[in-house]
Amino acid sequence: MQINPDQLKQLIEASLFVLGKTVSIKSLKETVLVSFSVTRVKIKAAIEELQQDYQGRGVELVSVAGGYRFQTIEALSPYLQPLWQEKAPKYSRATLETLAVIAYRQPVTRGDIEFVRGVAVSSHTIKSLTDRQWIKTVGHKEVPGRPALYATTTDFLAYFGLERLADLPPLTDTESLEALFSNVNSSADSNEETGSENTLNTEESTNE
């Protein structure tokens, strides 16, 4: 079945709004566009036209985590905060440090994380990051005990607005690292995991 350029743009635009999350060209082609004879090149061209259409608007179409999504422009963020009734959860410094080690050193074991940070990593921290779908188990290290290997996910990339891991700021760039994690409210309590680490709420209100 054929689809004209205007219809293609409309269908892609509607699909991204309805889903409200990052969607790849492959996913579009295999779902809403499965009945149409349209190439990946034409889909990408339609998306690029949509990106131009939304220039200068309060909402923009961005490329993140290997796909595309609509999001509000950063300049409006402070004014939109009152729309969310629930407070964003707070993550401890220990949790953010654990996430950073996994992001930059992946795949890593729990022991690797503890070696870098110099303290024990609680099971709660790993579970919370896994439940948040920011990390996942990608295999096991071939050493005694075969510990799990952890790596970040596409949800991690999408949440932090990254297209690929190579877009992570350099480890030496402290300001960039702080900006990267500014999306997550870090708690003032910087105590290390001792079994009493702050409970992490894995449900977060975002505009993804």
Coordinates of C-alpha atoms in Angstrom, one line a residue:
M1 CA 0.0 0.0 0.0
Q2 CA 1.3 3.5 -0.9
I3 CA 1.4 6.5 1.4
N4 CA 2.0 10.0 0.4
P5 CA 4.6 12.3 2.1
D6 CA 2.1 14.3 4.0
Q7 CA 0.3 11.2 5.3
L8 CA 3.6 9.7 6.3
K9 CA 4.5 12.7 8.3
Q10 CA 1.1 12.8 10.0
L11 CA 1.3 9.1 10.9
I12 CA 4.8 9.4 12.3
E13 CA 3.9 12.6 14.3
A14 CA 0.8 11.0 15.7
S15 CA 2.6 7.8 16.6
L16 CA 5.4 9.6 18.6
F17 CA 2.8 11.7 20.4
V18 CA 0.7 8.7 21.4
L19 CA 3.7 6.6 22.5
G20 CA 5.3 9.4 24.4
K21 CA 8.7 7.6 24.4
T22 CA 11.7 7.1 22.2
V23 CA 10.8 5.2 19.0
S24 CA 13.2 3.9 16.4
I25 CA 12.7 3.9 12.6
K26 CA 12.8 0.1 12.7
S27 CA 10.0 0.1 15.3
L28 CA 7.9 2.5 13.2
K29 CA 8.4 0.4 10.1
E30 CA 7.4 -2.8 11.8
T31 CA 4.3 -1.4 13.6
V32 CA 2.3 1.6 12.3
L33 CA 4.0 1.6 8.9
V34 CA 4.0 -2.2 8.4
S35 CA 1.1 -2.0 5.8
F36 CA 2.8 0.6 3.7
S37 CA 5.5 0.4 1.0
V38 CA 7.9 2.9 2.5
T39 CA 11.7 2.8 2.9
R40 CA 13.8 3.7 5.9
V41 CA 15.2 6.6 3.9
K42 CA 11.7 8.1 3.4
I43 CA 10.9 7.6 7.0
K44 CA 14.0 9.4 8.1
A45 CA 13.4 12.2 5.6
A46 CA 9.9 12.6 7.0
I47 CA 11.2 12.7 10.6
E48 CA 13.8 15.4 9.6
E49 CA 11.0 17.5 8.0
L50 CA 9.1 17.2 11.3
Q51 CA 12.1 18.3 13.2
Q52 CA 12.2 21.4 11.0
D53 CA 8.5 22.0 11.5
Y54 CA 9.0 22.1 15.3
Q55 CA 11.9 24.5 15.2
G56 CA 11.1 27.5 17.5
R57 CA 8.2 25.7 19.2
G58 CA 7.7 24.8 22.8
V59 CA 8.1 21.1 21.9
E60 CA 10.9 19.7 19.8
L61 CA 11.5 16.4 18.1
V62 CA 14.9 15.0 19.2
S63 CA 17.1 12.1 18.4
V64 CA 18.1 10.0 21.5
A65 CA 19.0 6.4 22.3
G66 CA 18.8 5.3 18.7
G67 CA 15.3 6.7 18.1
Y68 CA 13.2 9.8 18.2
R69 CA 10.8 11.4 20.7
F70 CA 9.0 14.7 21.4
Q71 CA 10.0 16.6 24.5
T72 CA 9.6 20.1 25.8
I73 CA 12.4 22.5 25.3
E74 CA 14.8 22.9 28.2
A75 CA 14.2 26.6 28.7
L76 CA 10.6 25.9 29.7
S77 CA 11.4 23.3 32.3
P78 CA 11.3 25.6 35.4
Y79 CA 7.9 26.9 34.4
L80 CA 6.4 23.5 33.8
Q81 CA 7.4 22.0 37.1
P82 CA 4.1 23.0 38.9
L83 CA 2.3 20.7 36.5
W84 CA 3.7 17.7 38.4
Q85 CA 2.1 17.2 41.7
E86 CA 4.4 14.5 43.0
K87 CA 7.9 15.4 44.1
A88 CA 10.7 13.7 42.1
P89 CA 12.5 11.0 44.1
K90 CA 15.9 11.6 45.6
Y91 CA 18.8 9.4 44.9
S92 CA 21.8 9.1 47.2
R93 CA 25.3 10.0 46.1
A94 CA 26.2 6.3 46.4
T95 CA 23.5 5.4 43.9
L96 CA 24.6 8.0 41.3
E97 CA 28.3 7.0 41.8
T98 CA 27.3 3.4 41.1
L99 CA 25.4 4.3 38.0
A100 CA 28.4 6.4 36.8
V101 CA 30.8 3.5 37.3
I102 CA 28.6 1.2 35.3
A103 CA 28.1 3.8 32.5
Y104 CA 31.8 4.5 32.1
R105 CA 33.3 1.1 32.8
Q106 CA 30.6 -1.3 31.4
P107 CA 30.3 -4.2 31.5
V108 CA 31.3 -4.4 35.1
T109 CA 30.6 -6.7 38.1
R110 CA 29.6 -5.6 41.5
G111 CA 33.1 -6.3 42.7
D112 CA 34.4 -3.9 39.9
I113 CA 32.1 -1.2 41.2
E114 CA 33.3 -1.7 44.8
F115 CA 36.9 -1.6 43.7
V116 CA 36.4 1.8 41.9
R117 CA 34.3 3.3 44.7
G118 CA 36.2 1.8 47.6
V119 CA 33.1 0.8 49.5
A120 CA 30.6 -2.0 49.4
V121 CA 27.6 -1.7 47.1
S122 CA 24.3 -2.7 48.6
S123 CA 22.0 -5.1 46.8
H124 CA 19.3 -2.4 47.1
T125 CA 21.2 0.0 45.0
I126 CA 21.6 -2.5 42.2
K127 CA 18.0 -3.6 42.4
S128 CA 16.8 0.0 42.3
L129 CA 18.8 0.8 39.2
T130 CA 17.6 -2.4 37.6
D131 CA 14.0 -1.6 38.5
R132 CA 14.4 1.8 37.1
Q133 CA 15.5 0.1 33.9
W134 CA 18.7 2.1 33.8
I135 CA 20.9 -1.0 34.0
K136 CA 20.6 -4.7 33.2
T137 CA 22.6 -7.9 33.4
V138 CA 24.3 -8.6 30.2
G139 CA 26.2 -11.8 31.1
H140 CA 28.5 -13.3 33.7
K141 CA 32.3 -12.9 34.2
E142 CA 34.2 -16.2 33.7
V143 CA 35.8 -16.2 37.1
P144 CA 34.9 -18.3 40.2
G145 CA 31.3 -17.5 41.2
R146 CA 30.6 -16.2 37.7
P147 CA 29.4 -12.8 39.0
A148 CA 26.8 -10.8 36.9
L149 CA 28.0 -8.2 34.5
Y150 CA 26.1 -5.0 34.4
A151 CA 25.6 -2.4 31.6
T152 CA 23.4 0.5 31.0
T153 CA 20.2 0.3 28.8
T154 CA 18.6 2.4 26.1
D155 CA 16.3 3.7 28.8
F156 CA 19.3 5.2 30.5
L157 CA 20.4 6.9 27.2
A158 CA 16.8 8.2 26.6
Y159 CA 16.4 9.5 30.2
F160 CA 19.7 11.4 30.0
G161 CA 19.2 12.6 26.5
L162 CA 22.1 10.7 25.0
E163 CA 22.2 9.3 21.5
R164 CA 25.0 6.8 22.3
L165 CA 27.4 6.0 25.1
A166 CA 30.1 8.0 23.3
D167 CA 28.1 11.1 24.1
L168 CA 28.8 10.8 27.8
P169 CA 30.9 13.7 29.0
P170 CA 34.6 13.1 29.7
L171 CA 35.3 11.7 33.2
T172 CA 37.6 14.7 33.8
D173 CA 34.8 17.2 33.0
T174 CA 33.3 17.6 36.5
E175 CA 30.8 20.3 35.4
S176 CA 29.5 18.2 32.5
L177 CA 29.1 15.2 34.8
E178 CA 27.1 17.3 37.3
A179 CA 25.0 18.6 34.5
L180 CA 24.3 15.0 33.3
F181 CA 23.0 14.0 36.6
S182 CA 21.1 17.2 37.2
N183 CA 18.0 15.4 35.9
V184 CA 18.1 13.3 39.1
N185 CA 17.6 14.9 42.5
S186 CA 20.5 13.7 44.6
S187 CA 19.8 13.6 48.3
A188 CA 21.8 15.7 50.7
D189 CA 22.6 12.6 52.6
S190 CA 25.9 11.3 51.2
N191 CA 26.3 8.4 53.6
E192 CA 27.6 5.2 52.0
E193 CA 25.5 2.0 51.9
T194 CA 25.4 0.5 55.3
G195 CA 22.0 -1.2 54.9
S196 CA 20.2 2.0 55.7
E197 CA 20.5 3.8 52.4
N198 CA 17.6 6.0 51.5
T199 CA 14.7 4.1 49.9
L200 CA 14.6 4.8 46.2
N201 CA 11.3 5.4 44.5
T202 CA 11.6 4.0 41.0
E203 CA 8.5 5.8 39.7
E204 CA 9.4 9.2 38.5
S205 CA 7.4 11.9 36.8
T206 CA 9.1 12.9 33.6
N207 CA 8.1 14.4 30.3
E208 CA 9.5 11.6 28.3

